[in-house]
Amino acid sequence: MKKKFKKVEPYIWILPSVLLMAVFILVPIVFVFRMALSDVSKAGLIKGFAGLENFRKVTSSSVFAMVLKNTLVWTVAVVGISTLLGFILAILLNNEFKGRKLARAVVVFPWATTLIVQASIWKFIIDTDYGTLNTLLMRLGIIDHAINWTPTAGAYFAWEIACGIFVTIPFVTFTVLSGLQSIDASYYEAAAVDGASYWQKMFQITIPLVRPNLTISTILNIIYVFNSFPIIWTITKGDPANRTDTLVTYLYKLAFYNGKQGQAAAVSVIGFLILLLCASLYMVSVLKKGDE
Amino acid sequence: MAGTNASAKKKNTKNTVLRVLLYVVVILICLFTLYPYFVTVCTALKSRAEIFSINGTIFPIKAIWSNFTDVWKLAPMSSYMLNSIVIAGGSTLLAMLCGIPAAYALSRMKFKGQTAFLGFVIVSQMFAPVVLLIGIYKVMMAFHLTNSIIGLIFINAAFNQAFAIWLLRGTFLSISPEMEQAATIDGCNRVHALLRILLPVAAPGIVTALIFVFINAWNEYTVALTLISTDTFKPLTVGINIFNGYNMIEWQYLFAASLYAIVPVVILFVGIEKNLVGGLTSGGVKG
């Protein structure tokens, strides 16, 4: 009896967690797949099996290619630039200096602030008519008349990317910083004895040793940024004419504004598959790290 | 002798220059980071007329503190605030109640399917609710939870399980199981061993996971926006957009209300900043 209990016991411990994730994550995944393959009414009722019809409709629309391209640009630009800047910032903050604690506290601010508020602030800052960026630059004497910072859809998108970078940097910085702090000082001492230059130390000690941290932050960021909804939703809602839409804002509009739930589900599945690819890369790298 | 002295001097000057440069760069970065917050505070204290005037100002001409009290009269801010607290608090409690036992099993027991479960935990971290919104909406309809705070609590708790389990498992693995084993031999059962012995020792990790889940749930926007239609059920992140109309944005009120939403979590975050980073990265290494 006791032996039998011992065998079941672990499953009792994990049961609440399994139930919670099964009902609120797994079941929605199943629903999304089912709807993507079904003929769905405007009210969201499943009318019958539709095969790949929803996928055909979505991918044949000219907007979709643009949305996909935007998603790629958005993800690569935000993750790439914030990884570079975040890494540099971590190197700076790893130095001993007065007020380092304060600087670290300040740098964490954008991470803690809800994206919806961040996005509103940036929308206000770059406004042509009353935005504070123009006011500030005019007061400082850098410009003499208000500049239209967002003349085109592309300019709007660039600002959205800038906002995304601003909020993503702290995560990179702190992940890298934790790696930097665990590097044994003796490596650098030995290198100094050998007369290694700053850049040699950087490329031969620092970067290889924080690479696992960079990998984790990059892969997690790809997923967070890919899924990021509030920034674009607040600043442009994907307009004008879907020119600033990414996959998630596009599917949101399809589902909740245009009543095309079947097609929205198809877009979800496409996004889901792209993420699954990233997730498996992440898992492989994490598990590999565990083996080392 | 003199030669080495001169080179040492040269090195010293170079170090001083680098040092000054470091300070300048760090100060500039801090100013840049703080700029949006500076704008938020200044704008929250301005009058509508001042914000929209042609001669823009940096600091408010006269600080209008009443903006901070007006938002409570113009919008159901007390409901928003209370809802945010209940949603974030409830999600944290539920995420911990499910996450602690799971992390305990993963760190102290061996069982079939352990790797598969851990794999699912990692993969589930990859899916933000926004991609699954349509599916989530269907599940919520089935439970009659579409326009409900309870529904949001379940969603937030579920989507934060991965991080909570990951962080807690890392913490538990870093603590030697000997004390608990000794206690179990003394006739103490596992539940007691967990509550009385492991949890107090693991407190720092638990607090970090707790605060992180709280902040995530507090800051959540997309699901709440989709599921909640009744104004008095909205959390702060969704509710404050009452000042962000299609034709007219009341910036002074929007930012005054925003400050209520961001100040508490920024303080919490600064508090756990150090522990959090260790948890994010080391959780994957241990074990």
XYZ file of C-alpha atoms in Angstrom:
579
model
C 0.000 0.000 0.000
C 2.706 2.394 1.054
C 4.834 1.436 -1.897
C 1.958 2.065 -4.257
C 1.397 5.516 -2.763
C 5.034 6.351 -3.233
C 4.658 5.684 -6.920
C 1.634 7.950 -7.338
C 2.764 10.599 -4.902
C 4.756 12.807 -7.325
C 1.753 13.019 -9.642
C -0.425 14.308 -6.821
C 2.133 17.048 -6.187
C 2.194 18.194 -9.797
C -1.544 17.739 -10.419
C -2.725 21.311 -9.606
C -0.096 22.785 -11.883
C -0.811 20.313 -14.683
C -4.560 20.991 -14.455
C -4.084 24.750 -14.492
C -1.843 24.685 -17.548
C -3.887 22.047 -19.339
C -7.165 23.939 -19.054
C -5.893 27.434 -19.737
C -3.008 26.819 -22.136
C -3.380 23.386 -23.769
C -7.133 23.554 -24.379
C -6.889 27.024 -26.005
C -4.150 25.651 -28.271
C -6.486 22.805 -29.320
C -9.363 25.246 -29.897
C -7.209 27.509 -32.038
C -6.152 24.582 -34.233
C -9.733 23.354 -34.550
C -11.032 26.785 -35.541
C -8.229 27.265 -38.028
C -9.436 24.132 -39.823
C -13.133 24.999 -39.596
C -15.676 27.166 -41.286
C -16.452 29.661 -38.508
C -19.448 32.028 -38.460
C -19.152 35.716 -37.613
C -20.423 34.955 -34.131
C -17.625 32.430 -33.677
C -19.689 29.254 -34.093
C -18.096 26.338 -35.891
C -20.184 25.426 -38.929
C -18.111 22.597 -40.295
C -14.738 21.337 -41.426
C -13.035 23.594 -43.938
C -9.663 21.978 -44.421
C -7.004 24.515 -45.234
C -9.463 27.072 -46.617
C -8.703 29.616 -43.846
C -4.988 29.317 -44.469
C -5.544 29.780 -48.198
C -7.630 32.917 -47.619
C -5.099 34.394 -45.208
C -1.988 33.710 -47.230
C -3.515 34.799 -50.527
C -4.338 38.259 -49.162
C -1.752 40.824 -50.210
C -1.725 42.274 -46.705
C -0.408 39.071 -45.168
C 3.008 39.201 -46.841
C 3.470 42.753 -45.580
C 2.392 41.792 -42.066
C 4.810 38.887 -42.071
C 7.615 41.151 -43.273
C 6.751 43.732 -40.590
C 6.833 41.018 -37.925
C 10.259 39.914 -39.088
C 11.632 43.481 -39.199
C 10.091 44.274 -35.822
C 11.476 41.167 -34.112
C 14.950 41.240 -35.657
C 15.434 45.005 -35.205
C 14.191 45.145 -31.620
C 15.995 42.017 -30.447
C 19.200 42.691 -32.388
C 19.665 46.317 -31.397
C 18.570 45.892 -27.802
C 20.911 42.915 -27.388
C 23.848 44.986 -28.617
C 22.980 48.059 -26.529
C 22.004 45.981 -23.496
C 25.315 44.145 -23.649
C 27.300 47.391 -23.791
C 25.297 48.782 -20.888
C 25.994 45.652 -18.846
C 29.740 46.018 -19.473
C 29.527 49.637 -18.299
C 27.523 48.782 -15.195
C 29.903 45.956 -14.307
C 32.572 48.545 -13.461
C 33.018 49.629 -9.875
C 31.945 53.230 -9.488
C 30.128 55.475 -7.071
C 26.373 55.400 -7.555
C 26.424 52.066 -9.353
C 23.487 50.788 -7.298
C 21.457 53.853 -8.187
C 22.306 53.498 -11.880
C 21.203 49.857 -11.820
C 17.935 50.823 -10.161
C 17.287 53.465 -12.831
C 18.088 51.108 -15.689
C 15.508 48.596 -14.438
C 12.658 51.154 -14.663
C 11.539 50.455 -18.246
C 11.368 46.746 -17.483
C 8.950 47.297 -14.611
C 6.653 49.734 -16.355
C 3.625 48.268 -18.051
C 3.993 48.420 -21.838
C 0.697 50.179 -22.336
C 1.886 53.154 -20.286
C 5.326 53.158 -21.937
C 3.706 53.250 -25.344
C 1.387 56.120 -24.383
C 4.313 58.162 -23.108
C 6.282 57.694 -26.335
C 3.235 58.480 -28.412
C 2.988 61.761 -26.513
C 6.705 62.550 -26.720
C 6.866 62.271 -30.525
C 3.623 64.115 -31.282
C 4.239 66.828 -33.882
C 1.882 69.474 -32.513
C 2.410 69.335 -28.779
C 4.955 66.546 -28.196
C 7.693 67.173 -25.680
C 10.535 66.087 -27.955
C 9.959 69.126 -30.162
C 9.551 71.375 -27.131
C 12.753 70.085 -25.567
C 14.817 70.413 -28.744
C 13.459 73.900 -29.425
C 14.211 75.047 -25.877
C 17.729 73.658 -26.168
C 18.111 75.588 -29.416
C 18.805 72.473 -31.483
C 15.851 73.039 -33.821
C 13.901 76.232 -34.504
C 10.557 74.841 -35.585
C 8.502 71.764 -34.751
C 9.516 68.696 -36.741
C 7.024 66.114 -37.911
C 8.639 62.986 -36.496
C 6.106 60.669 -38.068
C 5.579 61.771 -41.673
C 5.125 58.242 -43.016
C 3.931 54.839 -41.874
C 7.553 53.718 -41.978
C 8.526 56.508 -39.588
C 5.790 55.438 -37.183
C 7.038 51.877 -37.375
C 10.606 53.016 -36.711
C 9.450 54.847 -33.572
C 7.569 51.766 -32.451
C 10.764 49.776 -32.894
C 12.657 52.418 -30.879
C 10.087 52.112 -28.092
C 10.425 48.330 -28.225
C 14.203 48.617 -27.938
C 13.879 51.005 -24.999
C 11.778 48.537 -23.008
C 13.795 45.445 -23.995
C 17.293 46.695 -23.090
C 16.975 46.191 -19.295
C 16.249 42.481 -19.630
C 19.370 41.945 -21.745
C 21.467 44.113 -19.439
C 20.502 42.260 -16.298
C 20.811 38.806 -17.796
C 24.298 39.635 -19.084
C 25.233 41.392 -15.851
C 24.502 38.261 -13.843
C 26.860 36.366 -16.130
C 29.572 39.003 -15.908
C 29.476 38.958 -12.139
C 30.084 35.233 -12.001
C 33.289 35.431 -14.063
C 36.296 34.654 -11.900
C 38.650 37.656 -11.664
C 41.654 35.332 -11.972
C 40.985 34.937 -15.724
C 41.570 38.643 -16.221
C 44.581 38.687 -13.929
C 46.186 35.869 -15.910
C 45.379 37.668 -19.152
C 46.880 40.901 -17.808
C 50.079 39.057 -16.948
C 50.195 37.825 -20.540
C 49.801 41.434 -21.679
C 46.386 40.945 -23.317
C 44.698 44.071 -24.646
C 41.218 45.216 -23.651
C 39.675 43.845 -26.848
C 41.500 40.547 -26.569
C 40.081 40.130 -23.075
C 36.655 41.104 -24.371
C 36.578 38.593 -27.220
C 38.537 35.780 -25.606
C 37.246 35.846 -22.025
C 34.163 37.989 -21.543
C 32.061 37.135 -24.579
C 32.613 33.343 -24.491
C 31.816 33.242 -20.768
C 28.584 35.246 -20.974
C 27.450 33.517 -24.144
C 24.971 31.238 -22.342
C 23.343 34.327 -20.800
C 23.210 36.040 -24.173
C 21.635 32.948 -25.709
C 18.903 32.808 -23.075
C 18.132 36.511 -23.265
C 18.103 36.482 -27.076
C 15.794 33.507 -27.419
C 13.403 34.686 -24.710
C 13.387 38.155 -26.251
C 12.605 36.794 -29.705
C 9.506 35.225 -28.197
C 8.481 38.236 -26.077
C 9.008 40.716 -28.884
C 7.306 38.544 -31.492
C 4.255 38.435 -29.200
C 4.386 42.056 -28.187
C 1.008 43.684 -28.698
C 0.570 46.860 -26.569
C 3.229 49.096 -28.162
C 1.923 48.882 -31.723
C -1.679 48.753 -30.565
C -1.320 51.990 -28.587
C 0.715 54.012 -31.063
C -0.831 53.128 -34.444
C -3.207 50.152 -34.063
C -1.367 48.756 -37.104
C -2.645 51.596 -39.305
C -2.480 53.131 -41.846
C -3.774 50.289 -44.026
C -1.970 47.519 -42.068
C 1.378 49.143 -42.839
C 2.489 48.900 -39.200
C 0.688 45.654 -38.318
C 2.552 42.654 -36.975
C 1.132 39.149 -36.776
C -0.430 39.635 -33.333
C -2.119 42.987 -34.010
C -3.325 41.666 -37.367
C -4.866 38.547 -35.869
C -6.438 40.618 -33.106
C -8.177 42.813 -35.657
C -9.266 39.818 -37.725
C -10.786 38.124 -34.693
C -12.286 40.936 -32.676
C -12.937 43.738 -35.208
C -13.669 41.990 -38.505
C -15.402 38.848 -37.247
C -13.089 36.559 -39.227
C -12.303 34.174 -36.421
C -11.415 31.263 -38.659
C -8.784 33.287 -40.479
C -7.562 34.776 -37.210
C -7.115 31.254 -35.880
C -5.138 30.383 -39.016
C -2.831 33.361 -38.381
C -2.521 32.169 -34.761
C -1.471 28.728 -35.939
C 1.132 30.229 -38.253
C 2.468 32.349 -35.385
C 2.283 29.332 -33.106
C 4.392 27.243 -35.487
C 6.999 29.983 -35.833
C 7.186 30.232 -32.040
C 7.340 26.473 -31.642
C 10.432 26.508 -33.801
C 11.975 29.154 -31.530
C 10.826 27.254 -28.449
C 12.500 24.048 -29.565
C 15.716 25.938 -30.266
C 15.459 27.363 -26.759
C 14.792 23.987 -25.208
C 17.685 22.373 -27.020
C 20.038 25.105 -25.831
C 18.779 24.960 -22.240
C 18.952 21.187 -22.021
C 22.361 21.183 -23.653
C 23.480 23.666 -21.046
C 22.182 21.386 -18.313
C 24.320 18.515 -19.624
C 27.546 20.468 -19.587
C 63.366 54.726 -12.688
C 62.173 58.027 -14.021
C 60.950 56.239 -17.121
C 58.665 53.857 -15.224
C 57.388 56.804 -13.225
C 56.434 58.661 -16.361
C 54.690 55.637 -17.842
C 52.825 55.079 -14.581
C 51.743 58.699 -14.686
C 50.589 58.317 -18.262
C 48.598 55.238 -17.296
C 47.060 57.141 -14.417
C 45.926 59.984 -16.658
C 44.473 57.473 -19.069
C 42.585 55.819 -16.208
C 41.226 59.140 -14.997
C 40.030 60.014 -18.469
C 38.323 56.621 -18.818
C 36.768 57.053 -15.385
C 35.319 60.467 -16.248
C 34.079 59.103 -19.552
C 32.375 56.222 -17.737
C 30.564 58.644 -15.432
C 29.487 60.840 -18.307
C 28.129 57.915 -20.318
C 26.322 56.354 -17.337
C 24.777 59.694 -16.372
C 23.618 60.276 -19.948
C 22.060 56.808 -20.099
C 20.283 57.374 -16.787
C 18.952 60.745 -17.948
C 17.750 59.187 -21.181
C 16.065 56.335 -19.314
C 14.393 58.710 -16.903
C 13.231 61.128 -19.605
C 9.871 59.408 -20.313
C 9.142 59.338 -16.577
C 10.090 62.969 -16.257
C 7.684 63.775 -19.098
C 4.951 61.722 -17.433
C 5.240 63.527 -14.111
C 5.477 67.004 -15.666
C 2.539 66.385 -17.980
C 0.420 64.928 -15.192
C 0.858 68.250 -13.384
C -0.042 70.512 -16.316
C -3.372 71.965 -17.320
C -4.986 70.830 -20.547
C -4.528 74.301 -22.000
C -0.813 74.261 -21.233
C -0.297 70.863 -22.848
C -1.983 71.917 -26.084
C -0.588 75.466 -26.203
C 1.626 76.485 -29.127
C 4.405 77.564 -26.789
C 5.133 74.228 -25.227
C 6.702 74.128 -21.789
C 9.033 71.606 -20.220
C 8.106 72.115 -16.575
C 4.499 72.943 -15.673
C 3.945 76.715 -15.277
C 1.994 75.937 -12.165
C 1.737 72.430 -10.748
C -1.882 71.344 -10.741
C -1.935 68.674 -8.068
C -5.697 68.349 -8.354
C -5.184 66.289 -11.547
C -4.248 63.426 -9.269
C -7.505 63.693 -7.341
C -9.640 64.584 -10.364
C -8.948 61.235 -12.042
C -10.647 59.514 -9.116
C -13.790 61.577 -9.769
C -13.743 61.309 -13.569
C -13.212 57.544 -13.758
C -13.921 54.591 -11.466
C -10.252 54.616 -10.434
C -10.984 52.978 -7.097
C -12.528 49.993 -8.942
C -9.588 49.838 -11.361
C -7.125 49.929 -8.496
C -9.002 47.338 -6.471
C -9.380 45.080 -9.537
C -5.656 45.301 -10.270
C -4.862 44.379 -6.683
C -7.317 41.458 -6.674
C -6.194 40.172 -10.096
C -2.478 40.451 -9.327
C -2.874 39.130 -5.776
C -5.170 36.271 -6.784
C -2.976 35.251 -9.720
C 0.100 35.225 -7.497
C -1.615 33.135 -4.836
C -2.925 30.612 -7.372
C 0.375 30.459 -9.266
C 2.217 29.743 -6.008
C -0.313 27.204 -4.706
C 0.106 25.211 -7.919
C 3.753 26.041 -8.576
C 5.325 25.263 -5.186
C 4.151 21.611 -5.020
C 5.130 21.078 -8.666
C 8.578 22.573 -8.128
C 8.933 20.477 -4.978
C 8.152 17.274 -6.850
C 10.527 18.229 -9.655
C 13.384 18.917 -7.267
C 12.909 16.162 -4.659
C 11.324 13.179 -6.417
C 12.017 11.013 -9.432
C 9.061 9.979 -11.528
C 8.118 8.853 -15.001
C 7.318 11.749 -17.295
C 9.429 14.185 -15.297
C 11.407 15.319 -18.331
C 8.253 15.561 -20.426
C 6.591 17.741 -17.783
C 9.650 19.962 -17.519
C 9.755 20.201 -21.294
C 6.126 21.271 -21.411
C 6.810 23.868 -18.716
C 9.615 25.342 -20.815
C 7.588 25.278 -24.018
C 4.521 26.827 -22.373
C 6.669 29.814 -21.484
C 6.935 30.499 -25.187
C 3.300 31.212 -25.801
C 2.018 34.594 -24.850
C -1.751 34.649 -24.391
C -2.156 36.979 -27.359
C -1.488 34.221 -29.905
C -4.044 31.996 -28.181
C -6.621 34.701 -27.469
C -9.330 33.176 -29.619
C -8.904 29.816 -27.907
C -8.784 31.429 -24.476
C -11.974 33.281 -25.272
C -13.699 29.980 -26.137
C -12.541 28.348 -22.887
C -13.762 31.350 -20.925
C -17.141 31.178 -22.643
C -17.452 27.538 -21.640
C -16.848 28.453 -17.988
C -18.950 31.639 -18.203
C -15.879 33.637 -17.230
C -15.634 35.995 -20.211
C -16.348 39.183 -18.327
C -14.887 38.217 -14.997
C -11.953 38.920 -12.752
C -11.804 35.242 -11.739
C -11.150 34.331 -15.369
C -8.233 36.760 -15.553
C -6.783 35.270 -12.364
C -6.778 31.773 -13.895
C -5.201 32.965 -17.153
C -2.470 34.983 -15.446
C -1.689 32.159 -13.027
C -1.477 29.621 -15.866
C 0.779 31.730 -18.072
C 3.080 32.454 -15.124
C 3.391 28.809 -14.058
C 6.454 28.266 -16.207
C 8.460 31.036 -14.655
C 7.295 30.269 -11.107
C 8.120 26.554 -11.387
C 11.427 27.257 -13.071
C 12.563 29.741 -10.459
C 11.292 27.710 -7.480
C 12.803 24.486 -8.776
C 16.167 26.227 -9.089
C 15.853 27.525 -5.540
C 14.841 24.142 -4.097
C 17.660 22.348 -5.916
C 20.191 24.751 -4.425
C 19.076 23.707 -0.922
C 20.365 20.413 0.447
C 17.540 17.900 1.098
C 19.265 16.492 4.210
C 17.275 18.521 6.732
C 13.984 17.395 5.225
C 15.160 13.781 5.097
C 16.095 13.925 8.770
C 12.697 15.340 9.573
C 10.875 12.626 7.596
C 12.769 9.948 9.499
C 11.549 11.608 12.694
C 8.020 10.886 11.490
C 7.336 14.227 9.915
C 5.457 13.814 6.602
C 6.458 15.489 3.355
C 3.911 18.284 3.616
C 5.248 19.231 7.025
C 8.835 18.955 5.827
C 8.025 21.301 2.938
C 6.132 23.854 5.007
C 8.277 23.880 8.131
C 11.766 23.257 6.807
C 12.158 23.913 3.097
C 9.939 26.969 2.616
C 11.550 29.127 5.325
C 15.017 28.418 3.894
C 13.798 29.036 0.346
C 12.100 32.317 1.304
C 14.265 34.625 -0.880
C 13.525 32.604 -4.012
C 9.853 32.400 -3.143
C 9.581 36.135 -2.566
C 11.246 36.778 -5.925
C 8.857 34.442 -7.756
C 5.918 35.950 -5.877
C 6.769 39.537 -6.739
C 7.586 38.695 -10.335
C 4.240 36.980 -10.905
C 2.489 39.856 -9.134
C 4.133 42.409 -11.413
C 3.395 40.400 -14.559
C -0.262 40.071 -13.614
C -0.469 43.731 -12.577
C 0.995 44.854 -15.906
C -1.050 42.477 -18.081
C -3.070 44.312 -20.709
C -4.060 42.235 -23.739
C -6.196 39.521 -22.139
C -7.948 41.977 -19.845
C -8.665 44.229 -22.823
C -10.246 41.332 -24.708
C -12.182 39.620 -21.944
C -13.486 42.464 -19.809
C -16.278 44.661 -21.139
C -17.795 46.087 -17.952
C -15.975 49.263 -16.950
C -15.979 48.540 -13.220
C -14.351 45.115 -13.776
C -11.343 46.554 -15.597
C -7.841 46.623 -14.113
C -5.782 49.834 -14.198
C -3.898 48.978 -17.402
C -7.143 48.790 -19.379
C -9.191 51.262 -17.350
C -6.873 54.257 -17.654
C -7.489 54.308 -21.403
C -10.804 55.947 -20.621
C -8.709 59.152 -20.916
C -7.307 58.011 -24.247
C -10.290 58.611 -26.507
C -10.316 58.277 -30.279
C -10.724 61.986 -30.930
C -9.370 63.556 -27.793
C -6.723 62.406 -25.365
C -6.725 63.918 -21.887
C -2.978 63.557 -21.453
C -2.801 65.149 -18.014
C -5.363 62.658 -16.657
C -3.991 59.708 -18.610
C -0.531 60.278 -17.136
C -1.770 61.037 -13.622
C -3.709 57.754 -13.703
C -0.716 55.958 -15.276
C 1.465 56.988 -12.374
C -0.903 55.177 -10.026
C -0.388 52.085 -12.182
C 3.411 52.212 -12.473
C 4.806 53.606 -9.223
C 3.997 50.599 -6.984
C 5.511 48.046 -9.372
C 8.595 50.067 -10.182
C 9.348 50.148 -6.448
C 8.744 46.385 -6.123
C 10.901 45.685 -9.147
C 13.837 47.724 -7.949
C 13.551 45.718 -4.719
C 13.901 42.297 -6.371
C 16.131 43.306 -9.286
C 19.173 41.514 -7.888
C 17.515 38.177 -7.066
C 15.476 38.097 -10.230
C 18.372 38.012 -12.610
C 20.008 35.132 -10.812
C 16.708 33.256 -10.959
C 16.118 33.908 -14.640
C 19.420 32.497 -15.726
C 20.537 30.022 -13.071
C 17.233 28.141 -13.002
C 18.248 26.643 -16.296
C 21.689 25.611 -15.182
C 20.991 23.805 -11.953
C 19.806 20.254 -12.143
